[in-house]
Structures are given as C-alpha cells and as structure tokens.
PDB file of C-alpha atoms in Angstrom:
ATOM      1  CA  UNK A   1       0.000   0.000   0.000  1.00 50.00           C
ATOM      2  CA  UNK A   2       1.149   3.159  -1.026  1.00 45.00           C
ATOM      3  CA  UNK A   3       0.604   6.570   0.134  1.00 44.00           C
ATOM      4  CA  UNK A   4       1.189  10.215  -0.290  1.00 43.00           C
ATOM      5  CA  UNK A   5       0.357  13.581   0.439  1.00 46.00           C
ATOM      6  CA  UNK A   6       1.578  16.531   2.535  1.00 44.00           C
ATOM      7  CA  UNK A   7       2.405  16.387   6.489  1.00 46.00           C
ATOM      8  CA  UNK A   8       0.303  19.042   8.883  1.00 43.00           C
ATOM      9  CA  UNK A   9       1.017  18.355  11.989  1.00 46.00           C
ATOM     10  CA  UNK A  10      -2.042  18.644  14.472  1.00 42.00           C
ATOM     11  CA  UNK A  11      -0.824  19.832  18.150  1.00 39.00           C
ATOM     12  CA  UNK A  12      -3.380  18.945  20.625  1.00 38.00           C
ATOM     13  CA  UNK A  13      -1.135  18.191  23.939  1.00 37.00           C
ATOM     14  CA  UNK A  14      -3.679  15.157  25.628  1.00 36.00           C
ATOM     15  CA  UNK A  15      -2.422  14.992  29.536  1.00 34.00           C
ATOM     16  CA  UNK A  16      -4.016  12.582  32.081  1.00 34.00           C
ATOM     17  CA  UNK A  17      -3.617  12.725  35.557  1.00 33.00           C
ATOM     18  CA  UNK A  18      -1.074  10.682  37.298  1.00 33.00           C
ATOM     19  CA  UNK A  19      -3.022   9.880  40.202  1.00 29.00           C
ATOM     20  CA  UNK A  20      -6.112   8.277  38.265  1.00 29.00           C
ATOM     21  CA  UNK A  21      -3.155   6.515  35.533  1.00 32.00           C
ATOM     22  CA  UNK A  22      -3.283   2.364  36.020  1.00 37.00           C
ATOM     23  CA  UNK A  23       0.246   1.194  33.923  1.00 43.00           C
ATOM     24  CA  UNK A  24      -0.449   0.096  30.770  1.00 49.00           C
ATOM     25  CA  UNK A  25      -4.041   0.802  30.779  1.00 44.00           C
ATOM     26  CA  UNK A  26      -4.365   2.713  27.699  1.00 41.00           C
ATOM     27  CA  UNK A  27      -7.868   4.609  28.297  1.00 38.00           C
ATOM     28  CA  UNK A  28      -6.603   7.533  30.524  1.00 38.00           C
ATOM     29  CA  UNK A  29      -8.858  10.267  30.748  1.00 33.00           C
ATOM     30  CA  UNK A  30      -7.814  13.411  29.039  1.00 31.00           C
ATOM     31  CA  UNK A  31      -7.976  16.247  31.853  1.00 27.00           C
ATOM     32  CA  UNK A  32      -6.192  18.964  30.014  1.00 29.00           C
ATOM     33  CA  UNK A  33      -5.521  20.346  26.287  1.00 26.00           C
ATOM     34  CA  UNK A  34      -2.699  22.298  25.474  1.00 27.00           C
ATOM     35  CA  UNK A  35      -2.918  23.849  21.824  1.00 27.00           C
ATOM     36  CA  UNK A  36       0.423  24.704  20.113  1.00 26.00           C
ATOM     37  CA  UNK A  37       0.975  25.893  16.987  1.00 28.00           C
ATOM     38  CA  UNK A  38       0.876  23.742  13.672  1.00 28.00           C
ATOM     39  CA  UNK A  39       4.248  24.977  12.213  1.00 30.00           C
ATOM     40  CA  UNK A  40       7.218  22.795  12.762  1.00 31.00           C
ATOM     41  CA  UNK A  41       9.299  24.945  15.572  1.00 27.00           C
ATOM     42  CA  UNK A  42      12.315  25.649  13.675  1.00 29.00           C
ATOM     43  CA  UNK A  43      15.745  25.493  15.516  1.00 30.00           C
ATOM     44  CA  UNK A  44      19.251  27.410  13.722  1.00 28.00           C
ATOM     45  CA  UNK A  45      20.385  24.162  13.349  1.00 30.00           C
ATOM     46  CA  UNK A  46      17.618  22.926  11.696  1.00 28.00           C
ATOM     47  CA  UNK A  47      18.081  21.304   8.008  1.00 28.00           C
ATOM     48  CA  UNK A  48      15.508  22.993   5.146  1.00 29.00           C
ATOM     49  CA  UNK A  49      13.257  20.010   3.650  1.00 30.00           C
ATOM     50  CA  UNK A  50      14.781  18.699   0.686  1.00 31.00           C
ATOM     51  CA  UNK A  51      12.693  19.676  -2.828  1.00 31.00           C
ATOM     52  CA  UNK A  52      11.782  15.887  -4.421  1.00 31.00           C
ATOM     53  CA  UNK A  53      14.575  17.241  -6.807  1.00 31.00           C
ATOM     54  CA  UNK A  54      17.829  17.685  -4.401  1.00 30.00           C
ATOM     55  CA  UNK A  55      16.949  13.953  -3.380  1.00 32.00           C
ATOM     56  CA  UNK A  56      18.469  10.960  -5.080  1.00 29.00           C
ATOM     57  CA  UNK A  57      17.808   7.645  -4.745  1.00 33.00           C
ATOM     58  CA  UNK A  58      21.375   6.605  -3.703  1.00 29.00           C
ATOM     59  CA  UNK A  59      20.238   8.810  -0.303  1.00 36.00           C
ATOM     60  CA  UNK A  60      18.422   5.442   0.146  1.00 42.00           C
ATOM     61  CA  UNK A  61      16.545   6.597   3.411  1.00 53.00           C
ATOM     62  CA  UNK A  62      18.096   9.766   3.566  1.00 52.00           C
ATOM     63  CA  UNK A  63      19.769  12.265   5.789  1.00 52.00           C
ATOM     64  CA  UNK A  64      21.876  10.532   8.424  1.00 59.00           C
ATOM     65  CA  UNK A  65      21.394   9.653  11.763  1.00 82.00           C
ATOM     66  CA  UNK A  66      23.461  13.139  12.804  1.00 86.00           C
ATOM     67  CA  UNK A  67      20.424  14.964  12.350  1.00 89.00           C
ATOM     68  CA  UNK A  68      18.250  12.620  13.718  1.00 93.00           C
ATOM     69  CA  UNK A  69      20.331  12.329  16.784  1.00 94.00           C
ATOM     70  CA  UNK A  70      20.432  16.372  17.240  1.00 95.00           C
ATOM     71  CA  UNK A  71      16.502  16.268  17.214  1.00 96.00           C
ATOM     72  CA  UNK A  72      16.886  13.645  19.894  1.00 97.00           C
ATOM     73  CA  UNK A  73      19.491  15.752  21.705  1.00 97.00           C
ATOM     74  CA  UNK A  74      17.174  18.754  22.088  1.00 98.00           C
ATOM     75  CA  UNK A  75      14.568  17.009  23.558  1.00 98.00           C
ATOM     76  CA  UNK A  76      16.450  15.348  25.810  1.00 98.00           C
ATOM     77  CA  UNK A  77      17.951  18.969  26.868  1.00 98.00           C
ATOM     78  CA  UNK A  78      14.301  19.599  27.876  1.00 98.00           C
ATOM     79  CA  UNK A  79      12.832  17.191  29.459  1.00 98.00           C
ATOM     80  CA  UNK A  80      15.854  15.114  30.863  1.00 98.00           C
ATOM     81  CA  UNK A  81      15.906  11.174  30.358  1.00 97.00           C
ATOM     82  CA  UNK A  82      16.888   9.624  26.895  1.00 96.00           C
ATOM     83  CA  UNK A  83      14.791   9.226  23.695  1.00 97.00           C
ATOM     84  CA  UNK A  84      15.110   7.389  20.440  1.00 97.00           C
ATOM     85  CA  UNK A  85      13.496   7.989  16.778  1.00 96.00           C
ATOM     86  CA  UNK A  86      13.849   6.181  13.570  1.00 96.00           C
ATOM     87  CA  UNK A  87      12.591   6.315  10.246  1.00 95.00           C
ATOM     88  CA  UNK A  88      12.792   3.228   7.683  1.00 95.00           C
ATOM     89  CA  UNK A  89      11.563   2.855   4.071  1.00 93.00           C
ATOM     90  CA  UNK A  90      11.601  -0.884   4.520  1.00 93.00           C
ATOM     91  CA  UNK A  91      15.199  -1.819   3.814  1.00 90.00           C
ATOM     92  CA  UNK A  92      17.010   0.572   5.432  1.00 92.00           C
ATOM     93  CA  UNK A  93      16.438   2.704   8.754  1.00 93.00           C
ATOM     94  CA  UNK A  94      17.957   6.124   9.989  1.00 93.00           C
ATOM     95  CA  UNK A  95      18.214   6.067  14.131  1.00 95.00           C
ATOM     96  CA  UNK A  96      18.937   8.773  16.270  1.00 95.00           C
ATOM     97  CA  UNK A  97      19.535   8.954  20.047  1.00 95.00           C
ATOM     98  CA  UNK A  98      19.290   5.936  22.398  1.00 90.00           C
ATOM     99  CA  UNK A  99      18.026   2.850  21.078  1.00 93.00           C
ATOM    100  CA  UNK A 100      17.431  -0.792  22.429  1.00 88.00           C
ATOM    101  CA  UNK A 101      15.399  -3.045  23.338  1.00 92.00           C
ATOM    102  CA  UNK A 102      12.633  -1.569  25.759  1.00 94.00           C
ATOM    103  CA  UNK A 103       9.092  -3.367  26.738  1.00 97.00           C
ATOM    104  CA  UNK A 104       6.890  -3.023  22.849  1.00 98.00           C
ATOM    105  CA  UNK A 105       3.774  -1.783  25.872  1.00 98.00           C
ATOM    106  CA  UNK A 106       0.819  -1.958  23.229  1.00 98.00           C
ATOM    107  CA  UNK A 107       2.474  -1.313  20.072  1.00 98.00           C
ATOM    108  CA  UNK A 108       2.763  -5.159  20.330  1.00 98.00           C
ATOM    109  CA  UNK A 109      -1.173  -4.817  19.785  1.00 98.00           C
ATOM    110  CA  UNK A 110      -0.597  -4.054  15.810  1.00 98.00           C
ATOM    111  CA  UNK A 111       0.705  -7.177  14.733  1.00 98.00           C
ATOM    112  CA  UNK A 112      -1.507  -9.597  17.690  1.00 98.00           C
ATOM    113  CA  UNK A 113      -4.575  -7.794  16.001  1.00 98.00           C
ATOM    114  CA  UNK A 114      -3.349  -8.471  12.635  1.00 98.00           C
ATOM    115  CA  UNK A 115      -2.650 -11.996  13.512  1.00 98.00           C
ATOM    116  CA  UNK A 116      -5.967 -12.347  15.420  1.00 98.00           C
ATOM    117  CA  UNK A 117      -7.860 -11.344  12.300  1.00 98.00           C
ATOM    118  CA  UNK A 118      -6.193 -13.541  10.299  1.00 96.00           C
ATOM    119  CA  UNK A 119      -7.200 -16.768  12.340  1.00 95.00           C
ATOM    120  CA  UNK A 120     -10.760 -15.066  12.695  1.00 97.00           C
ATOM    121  CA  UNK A 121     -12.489 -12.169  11.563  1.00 97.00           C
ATOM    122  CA  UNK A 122     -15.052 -12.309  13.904  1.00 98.00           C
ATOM    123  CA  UNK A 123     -12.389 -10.477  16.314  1.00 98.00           C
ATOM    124  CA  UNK A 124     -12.802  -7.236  14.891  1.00 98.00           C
ATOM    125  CA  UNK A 125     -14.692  -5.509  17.631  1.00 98.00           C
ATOM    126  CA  UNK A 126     -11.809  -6.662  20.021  1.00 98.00           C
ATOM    127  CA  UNK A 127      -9.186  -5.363  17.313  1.00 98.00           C
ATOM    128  CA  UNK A 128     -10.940  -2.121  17.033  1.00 98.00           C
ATOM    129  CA  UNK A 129     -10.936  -1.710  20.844  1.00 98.00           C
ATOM    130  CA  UNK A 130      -7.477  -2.762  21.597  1.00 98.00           C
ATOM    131  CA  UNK A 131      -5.958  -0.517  18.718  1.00 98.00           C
ATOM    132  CA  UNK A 132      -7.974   2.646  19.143  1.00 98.00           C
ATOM    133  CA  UNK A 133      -8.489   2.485  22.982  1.00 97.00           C
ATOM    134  CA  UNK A 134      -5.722   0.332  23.365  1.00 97.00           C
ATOM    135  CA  UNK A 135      -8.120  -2.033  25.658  1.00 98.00           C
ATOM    136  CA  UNK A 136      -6.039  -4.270  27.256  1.00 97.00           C
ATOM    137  CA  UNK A 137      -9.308  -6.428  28.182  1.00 98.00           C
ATOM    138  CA  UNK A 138     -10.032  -7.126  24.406  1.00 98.00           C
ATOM    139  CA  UNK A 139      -6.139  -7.410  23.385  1.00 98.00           C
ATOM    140  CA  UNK A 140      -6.304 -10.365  25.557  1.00 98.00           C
ATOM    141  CA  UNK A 141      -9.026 -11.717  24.514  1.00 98.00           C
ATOM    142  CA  UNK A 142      -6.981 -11.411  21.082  1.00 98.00           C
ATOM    143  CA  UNK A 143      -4.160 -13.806  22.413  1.00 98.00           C
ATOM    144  CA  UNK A 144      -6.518 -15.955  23.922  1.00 98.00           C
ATOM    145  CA  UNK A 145      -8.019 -16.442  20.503  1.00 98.00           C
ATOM    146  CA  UNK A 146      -4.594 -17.967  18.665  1.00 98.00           C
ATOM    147  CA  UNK A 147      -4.620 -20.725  20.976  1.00 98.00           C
ATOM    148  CA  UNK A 148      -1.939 -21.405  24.032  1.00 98.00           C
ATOM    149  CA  UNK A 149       0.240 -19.030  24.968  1.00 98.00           C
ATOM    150  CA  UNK A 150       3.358 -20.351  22.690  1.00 98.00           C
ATOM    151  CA  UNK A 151       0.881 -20.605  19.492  1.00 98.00           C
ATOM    152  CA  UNK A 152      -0.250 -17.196  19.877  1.00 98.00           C
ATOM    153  CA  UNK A 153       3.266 -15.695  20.536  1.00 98.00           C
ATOM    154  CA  UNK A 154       4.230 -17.737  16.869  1.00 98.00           C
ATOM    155  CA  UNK A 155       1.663 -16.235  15.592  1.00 98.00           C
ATOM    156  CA  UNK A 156       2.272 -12.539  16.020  1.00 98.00           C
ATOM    157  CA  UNK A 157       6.038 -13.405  15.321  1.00 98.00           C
ATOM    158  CA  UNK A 158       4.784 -14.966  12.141  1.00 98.00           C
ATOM    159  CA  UNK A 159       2.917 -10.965  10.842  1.00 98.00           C
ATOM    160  CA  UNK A 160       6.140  -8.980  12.681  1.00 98.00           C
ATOM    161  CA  UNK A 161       8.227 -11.304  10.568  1.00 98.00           C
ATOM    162  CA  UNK A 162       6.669 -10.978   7.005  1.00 97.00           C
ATOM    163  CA  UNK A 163       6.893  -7.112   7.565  1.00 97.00           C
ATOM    164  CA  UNK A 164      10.378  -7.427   8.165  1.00 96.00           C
ATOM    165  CA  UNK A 165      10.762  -7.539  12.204  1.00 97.00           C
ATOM    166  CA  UNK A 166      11.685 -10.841  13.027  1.00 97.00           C
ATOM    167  CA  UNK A 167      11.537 -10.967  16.761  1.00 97.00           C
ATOM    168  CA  UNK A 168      10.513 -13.055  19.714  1.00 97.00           C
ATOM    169  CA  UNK A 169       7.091 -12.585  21.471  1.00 98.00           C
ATOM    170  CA  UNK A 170       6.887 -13.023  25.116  1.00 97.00           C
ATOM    171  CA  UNK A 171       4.956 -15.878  25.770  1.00 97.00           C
ATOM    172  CA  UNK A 172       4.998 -15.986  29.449  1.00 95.00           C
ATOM    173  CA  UNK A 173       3.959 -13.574  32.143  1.00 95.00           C
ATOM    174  CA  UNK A 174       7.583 -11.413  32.687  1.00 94.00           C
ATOM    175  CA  UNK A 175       5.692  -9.119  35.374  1.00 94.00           C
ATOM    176  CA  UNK A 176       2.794 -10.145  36.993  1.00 90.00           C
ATOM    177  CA  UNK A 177       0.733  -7.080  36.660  1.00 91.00           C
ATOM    178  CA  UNK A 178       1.377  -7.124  32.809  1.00 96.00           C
ATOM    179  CA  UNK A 179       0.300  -8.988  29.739  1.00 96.00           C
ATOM    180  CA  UNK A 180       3.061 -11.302  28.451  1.00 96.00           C
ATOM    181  CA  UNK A 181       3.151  -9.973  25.043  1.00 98.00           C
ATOM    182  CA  UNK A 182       3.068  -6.310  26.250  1.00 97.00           C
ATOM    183  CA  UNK A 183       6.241  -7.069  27.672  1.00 97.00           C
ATOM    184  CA  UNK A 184       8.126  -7.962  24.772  1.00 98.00           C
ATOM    185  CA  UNK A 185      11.039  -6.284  23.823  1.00 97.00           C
ATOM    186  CA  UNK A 186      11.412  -4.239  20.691  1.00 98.00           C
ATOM    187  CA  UNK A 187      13.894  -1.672  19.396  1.00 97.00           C
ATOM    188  CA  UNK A 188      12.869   1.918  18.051  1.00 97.00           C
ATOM    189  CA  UNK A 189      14.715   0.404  14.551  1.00 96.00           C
ATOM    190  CA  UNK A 190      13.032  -2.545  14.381  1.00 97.00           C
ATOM    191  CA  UNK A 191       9.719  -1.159  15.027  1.00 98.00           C
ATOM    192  CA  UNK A 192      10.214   1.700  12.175  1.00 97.00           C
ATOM    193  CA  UNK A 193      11.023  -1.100   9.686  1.00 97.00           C
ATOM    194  CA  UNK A 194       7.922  -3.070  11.202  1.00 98.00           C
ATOM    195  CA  UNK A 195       6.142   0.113  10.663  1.00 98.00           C
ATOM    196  CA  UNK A 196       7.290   0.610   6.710  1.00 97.00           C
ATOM    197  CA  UNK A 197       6.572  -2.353   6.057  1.00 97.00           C
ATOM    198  CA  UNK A 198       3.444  -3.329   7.393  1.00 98.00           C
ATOM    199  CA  UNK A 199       1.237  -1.708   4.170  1.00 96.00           C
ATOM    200  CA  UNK A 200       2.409  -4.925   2.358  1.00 95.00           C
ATOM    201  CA  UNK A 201       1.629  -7.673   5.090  1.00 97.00           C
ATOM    202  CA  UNK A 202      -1.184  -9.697   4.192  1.00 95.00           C
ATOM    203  CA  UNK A 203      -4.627  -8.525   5.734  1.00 95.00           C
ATOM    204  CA  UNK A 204      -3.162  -5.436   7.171  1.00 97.00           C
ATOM    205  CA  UNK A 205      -5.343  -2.501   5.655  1.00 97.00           C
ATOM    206  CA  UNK A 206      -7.720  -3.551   8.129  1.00 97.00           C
ATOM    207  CA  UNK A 207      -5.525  -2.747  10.764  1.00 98.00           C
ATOM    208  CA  UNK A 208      -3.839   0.183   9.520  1.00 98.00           C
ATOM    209  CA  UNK A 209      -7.600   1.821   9.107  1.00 98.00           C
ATOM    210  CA  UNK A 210      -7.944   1.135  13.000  1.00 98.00           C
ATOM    211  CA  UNK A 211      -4.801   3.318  13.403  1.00 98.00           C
ATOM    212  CA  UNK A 212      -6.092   5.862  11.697  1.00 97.00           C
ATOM    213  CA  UNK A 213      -8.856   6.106  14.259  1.00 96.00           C
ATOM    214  CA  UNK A 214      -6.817   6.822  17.533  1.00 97.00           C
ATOM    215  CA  UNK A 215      -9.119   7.821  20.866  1.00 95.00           C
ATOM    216  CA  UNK A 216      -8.387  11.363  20.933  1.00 94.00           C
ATOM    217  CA  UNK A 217      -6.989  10.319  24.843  1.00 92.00           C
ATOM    218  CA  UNK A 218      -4.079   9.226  22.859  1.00 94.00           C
ATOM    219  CA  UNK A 219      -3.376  12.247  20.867  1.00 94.00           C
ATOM    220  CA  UNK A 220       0.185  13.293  21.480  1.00 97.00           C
ATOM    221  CA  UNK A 221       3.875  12.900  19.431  1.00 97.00           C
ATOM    222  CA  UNK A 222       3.453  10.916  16.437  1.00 96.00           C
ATOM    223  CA  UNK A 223      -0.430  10.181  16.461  1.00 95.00           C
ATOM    224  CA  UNK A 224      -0.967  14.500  15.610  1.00 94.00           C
ATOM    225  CA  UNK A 225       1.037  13.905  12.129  1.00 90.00           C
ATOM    226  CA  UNK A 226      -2.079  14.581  10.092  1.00 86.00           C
ATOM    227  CA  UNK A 227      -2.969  11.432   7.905  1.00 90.00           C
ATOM    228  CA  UNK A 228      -1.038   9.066   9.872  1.00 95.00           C
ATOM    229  CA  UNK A 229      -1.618   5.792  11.169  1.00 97.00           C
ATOM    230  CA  UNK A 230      -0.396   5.036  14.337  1.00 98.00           C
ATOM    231  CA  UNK A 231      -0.182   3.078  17.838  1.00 98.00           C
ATOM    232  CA  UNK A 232       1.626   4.417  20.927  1.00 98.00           C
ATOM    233  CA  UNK A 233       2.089   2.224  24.163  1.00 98.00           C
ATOM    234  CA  UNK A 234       3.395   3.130  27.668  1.00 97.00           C
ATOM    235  CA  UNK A 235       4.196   1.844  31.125  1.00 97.00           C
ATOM    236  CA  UNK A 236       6.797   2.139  33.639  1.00 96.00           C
ATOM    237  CA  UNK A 237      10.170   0.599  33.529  1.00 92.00           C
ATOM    238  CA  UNK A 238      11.282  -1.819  36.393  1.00 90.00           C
ATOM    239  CA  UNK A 239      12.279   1.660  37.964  1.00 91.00           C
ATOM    240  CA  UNK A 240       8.712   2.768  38.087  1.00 94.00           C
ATOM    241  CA  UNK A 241       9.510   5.419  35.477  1.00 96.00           C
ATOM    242  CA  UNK A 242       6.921   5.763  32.402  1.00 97.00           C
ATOM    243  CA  UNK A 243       7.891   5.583  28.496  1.00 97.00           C
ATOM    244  CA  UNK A 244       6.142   5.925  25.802  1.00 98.00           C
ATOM    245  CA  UNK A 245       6.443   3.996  22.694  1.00 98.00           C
ATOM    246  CA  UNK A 246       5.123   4.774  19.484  1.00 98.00           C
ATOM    247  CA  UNK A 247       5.059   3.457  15.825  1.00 98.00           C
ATOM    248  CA  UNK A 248       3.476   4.866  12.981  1.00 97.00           C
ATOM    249  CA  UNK A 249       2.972   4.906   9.164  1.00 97.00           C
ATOM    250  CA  UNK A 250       3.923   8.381   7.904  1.00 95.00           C
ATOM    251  CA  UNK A 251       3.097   9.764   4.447  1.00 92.00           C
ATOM    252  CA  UNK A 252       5.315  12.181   2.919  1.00 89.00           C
ATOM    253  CA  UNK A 253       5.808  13.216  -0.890  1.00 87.00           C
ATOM    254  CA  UNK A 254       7.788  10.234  -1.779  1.00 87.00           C
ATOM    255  CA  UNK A 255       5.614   7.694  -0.211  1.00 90.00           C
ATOM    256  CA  UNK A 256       4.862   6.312   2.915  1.00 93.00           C
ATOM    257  CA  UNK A 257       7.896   5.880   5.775  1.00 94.00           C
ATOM    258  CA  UNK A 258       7.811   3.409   8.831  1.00 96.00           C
ATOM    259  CA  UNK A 259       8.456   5.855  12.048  1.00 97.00           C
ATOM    260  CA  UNK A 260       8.647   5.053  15.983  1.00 97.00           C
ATOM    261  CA  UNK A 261       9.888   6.845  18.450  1.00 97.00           C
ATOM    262  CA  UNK A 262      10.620   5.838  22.644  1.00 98.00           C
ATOM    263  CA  UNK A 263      10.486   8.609  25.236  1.00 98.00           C
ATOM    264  CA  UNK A 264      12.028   8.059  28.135  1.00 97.00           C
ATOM    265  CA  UNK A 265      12.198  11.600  30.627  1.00 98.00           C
ATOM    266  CA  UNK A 266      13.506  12.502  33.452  1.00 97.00           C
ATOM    267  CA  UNK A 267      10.686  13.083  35.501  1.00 97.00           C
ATOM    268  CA  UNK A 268       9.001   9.269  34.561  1.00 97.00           C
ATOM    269  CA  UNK A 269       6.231  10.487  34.446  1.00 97.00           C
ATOM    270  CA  UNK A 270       3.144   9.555  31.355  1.00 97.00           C
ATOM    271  CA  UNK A 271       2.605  13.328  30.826  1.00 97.00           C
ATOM    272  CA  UNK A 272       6.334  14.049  30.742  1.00 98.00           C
ATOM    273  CA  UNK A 273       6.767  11.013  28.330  1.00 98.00           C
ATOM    274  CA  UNK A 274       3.722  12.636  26.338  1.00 98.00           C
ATOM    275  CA  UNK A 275       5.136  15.797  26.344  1.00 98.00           C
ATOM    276  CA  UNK A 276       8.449  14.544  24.843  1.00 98.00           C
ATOM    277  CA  UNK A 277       7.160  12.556  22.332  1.00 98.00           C
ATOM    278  CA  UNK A 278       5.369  15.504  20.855  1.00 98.00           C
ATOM    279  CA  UNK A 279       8.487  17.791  20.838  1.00 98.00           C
ATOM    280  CA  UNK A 280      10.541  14.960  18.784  1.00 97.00           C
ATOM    281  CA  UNK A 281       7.330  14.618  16.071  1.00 96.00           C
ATOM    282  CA  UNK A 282       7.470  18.597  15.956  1.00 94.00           C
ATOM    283  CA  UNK A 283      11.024  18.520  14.730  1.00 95.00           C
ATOM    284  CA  UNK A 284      10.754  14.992  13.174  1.00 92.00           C
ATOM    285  CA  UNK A 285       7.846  16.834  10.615  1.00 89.00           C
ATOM    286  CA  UNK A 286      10.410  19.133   9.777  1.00 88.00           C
ATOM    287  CA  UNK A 287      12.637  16.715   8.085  1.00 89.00           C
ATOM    288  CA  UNK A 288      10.329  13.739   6.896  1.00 88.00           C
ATOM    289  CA  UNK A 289       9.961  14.852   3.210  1.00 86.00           C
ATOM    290  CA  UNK A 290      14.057  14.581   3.030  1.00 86.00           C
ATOM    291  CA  UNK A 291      13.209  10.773   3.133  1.00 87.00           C
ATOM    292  CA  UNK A 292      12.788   8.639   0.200  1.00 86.00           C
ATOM    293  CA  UNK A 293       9.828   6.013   0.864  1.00 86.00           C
ATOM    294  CA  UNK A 294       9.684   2.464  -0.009  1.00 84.00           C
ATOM    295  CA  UNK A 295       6.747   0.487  -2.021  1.00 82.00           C
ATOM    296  CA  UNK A 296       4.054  -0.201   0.964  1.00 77.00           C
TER     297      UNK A 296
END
C-alpha cells in the first residue's frame, strides 16, 4: 500500500492525571488540552526540507542519523531522560539517540490484532478496541483467541516477521501485573522497519484503518502527524519510570515511511513522556519529506 500527500502536523497536547493513571491501561482520561501551533518549531540548526529534486535515490533513506540524533538531543535537553526515533523505508532505517530493546507496551497490539484477524475475523470488535483504545481487556481476549500461549506468541512473530521484524514474542507472564506480550522487547529500529513495512503484510489494511482512528486520549507525538496511522504504548520501567512507545505509518511526498519513536524523561512520568514525544514529532515533521519512501 502506497501513500502520499503533505504532512500538517495537528498539536493537541492530551495529559491525564497521574493519580487516576493504572500502567499500561491505555484509556486515561484526558484532563487537560494544550494547543500549540501547527508549524514545525524551527531550531538554527535545523536542516531545510529537501525539494523531491535535491533527493536521489542513492540517499536510500536519507539524511543521516546526525540529524536525527540532534533532534533527539534537544529534547532530551528539555525534558531530561533519553529518547530514540527512527525512520525506515523498509530496507534501510535512519536512528537517532538511544536505542534498544525496551518493553513493545501496546504497540505489540498491531501485529496480535493483525494476527488475530487472520485466524478469525469475527475479532474485529476486540481489534478495534485494543488498537484505538488500546483495551487491554479485548487485546487479551486477542491472544486468547490464537490458541496457548506459545501458538499465539508464533503467531504474532509470524505478521512482525513478514513485515520485516523478526523478533521473539513473550509468551509468558515477565511481570505479573502485565500482559506477556506487552512485555516484549522491541527496538525503536526494528519497530520503524515493522512500521514501513506493514502496508504490504497480508490482511493489514484492516488494521492500519484502525490506526487511523486513535481515541483522541491518545493524541500526542506521532499520532498529531495529520494522515497518519499510528499506535503508541506506555508503562513504567522496572524503575517505576513511564515511556512511551510509538510506531506509525507516515506519508510524505515520496511515499509512505515506517516511524517510531521511545520517550524516556527525566521526571518518569506519562505526561512528561507525552510531552516529549510531541516535541521529537514537531522537529521529526520538519525533516520527513528529506526521506525517500519504499513500495508499501
């Protein structure tokens, strides 16, 4: 699948309270909005987007992960902590800042809702709840669906696979107040090139229309790029400090790019982690049409 178009990006700051936030239950209610202006901020260092005519294919993704890193670097200037973006067209990936391999939270839900689907349709009101409300109730009824615990972990790893991902699934219970699969670990690179890839998987425009459709709850960093399809998920390290993790389908005038993105800030806190995550898509807006896209 194929996409294209111009990037707006939509900056409407959702912030839930701490004291009503359960981990990893993605339904939060949204107490505050903060409205910030739809221009990418610019920074003096900041790179000019790239006409489709100073771009050449041998750029392959395009710029390097300097610039990428220096978006990183700013944020983390803010808001303390560490961060990591990447952008992939499929084959290749650009990273910048601190990547490895943190809990997915419920960005794991994209491919178990895919692979849920897949073994039967009927699970579509359960899909639609645990990727636009992130409903942790109906994503496990997901993974109940595909059988034991081992068959349904093959199973996801089966879709994250064929879109280029190949990692393992937890299939036991790592923490006992989480879901197994929520738990699984997953780089910011490997979920960009999940993310790029995922228009040519089998089965997955259903899906990537549920992305689309995000509970406005959820509306921070990468889910404000206007026309994107996206999935964030969050929780708090062993440390009892909150990330967020997102992954998202990004159009620009080349195509569509994979995209993700972990926040991790100082203060561990969701709205800090929220907060973060938006300044990183701000700058990360500024830069996407540099980026040559791949075929899905």
């Amino acid at each position: 699948m194929k996409r294209s178009g111009g990037l707006l990006l939509v900056v409407t700051l959702a912030l839930s309270g701490c004291s009503t936030l359960q981990p990893e239950s993605e339904s939060a209610d949204v107490t505050e909005y903060v409205t910030i202006t739809t221009t990418p901020r610019a920074a003096p260092d900041e790179v000019p987007s790239a006409s489709a005519e100073t771009r050449t294919e041998s750029s392959a993704v395009g710029i390097d992960n300097a610039e990428l890193s220096a978006i990183v670097d700013r944020a983390v200037a803010v808001h303390g902590g560490s961060a990591a973006i990447a952008i992939s067209n499929g084959q290749s990936v650009s990273v910048g800042g601190s990547d490895f391999d943190a809990p997915a939270w419920s960005t794991i839900k994209v491919p178990l809702a895919l692979a849920a689907l897949r073994g039967n349709p009927a699970q579509y009101d359960n899909a639609a709840a645990a990727i636009t409300e992130s409903n942790n109730d109906a994503a496990n009824v997901l993974w109940e669906s595909l059988g034991t615990p081992s068959q349904a972990a093959l199973s996801v790893e089966s879709v994250l696979s064929e879109a280029g991902s190949p990692i393992a699934v937890n299939a036991e219970v790592l923490r006992s107040e989480f879901s197994a699969f929520g738990q699984t670990p997953w780089s910011t690179a490997e979920q960009a090139t999940f993310a790029a890839n995922l228009g040519c998987v089998q089965g997955a425009d259903t899906v990537i229309e549920l992305m689309g459709n995000i509970d406005p709850s959820q509306n921070y960093g990468l889910t404000q790029v206007a026309g994107v399809s996206s999935k964030s998920g969050w929780g708090p390290n062993e440390a009892g400090a909150y990330d967020v993790r997102q992954l998202a389908l990004i159009p620009n005038s080349s195509g569509t790019l994979g995209v993700a993105l972990t926040a991790s800030p100082g203060a561990g806190t969701y709205e800090a982690a929220q907060s973060m995550s938006t300044q990183l898509a701000q700058e990360l807006v500024g830069i996407i049409d540099q980026y040559f896209a791949g075929e899905c």
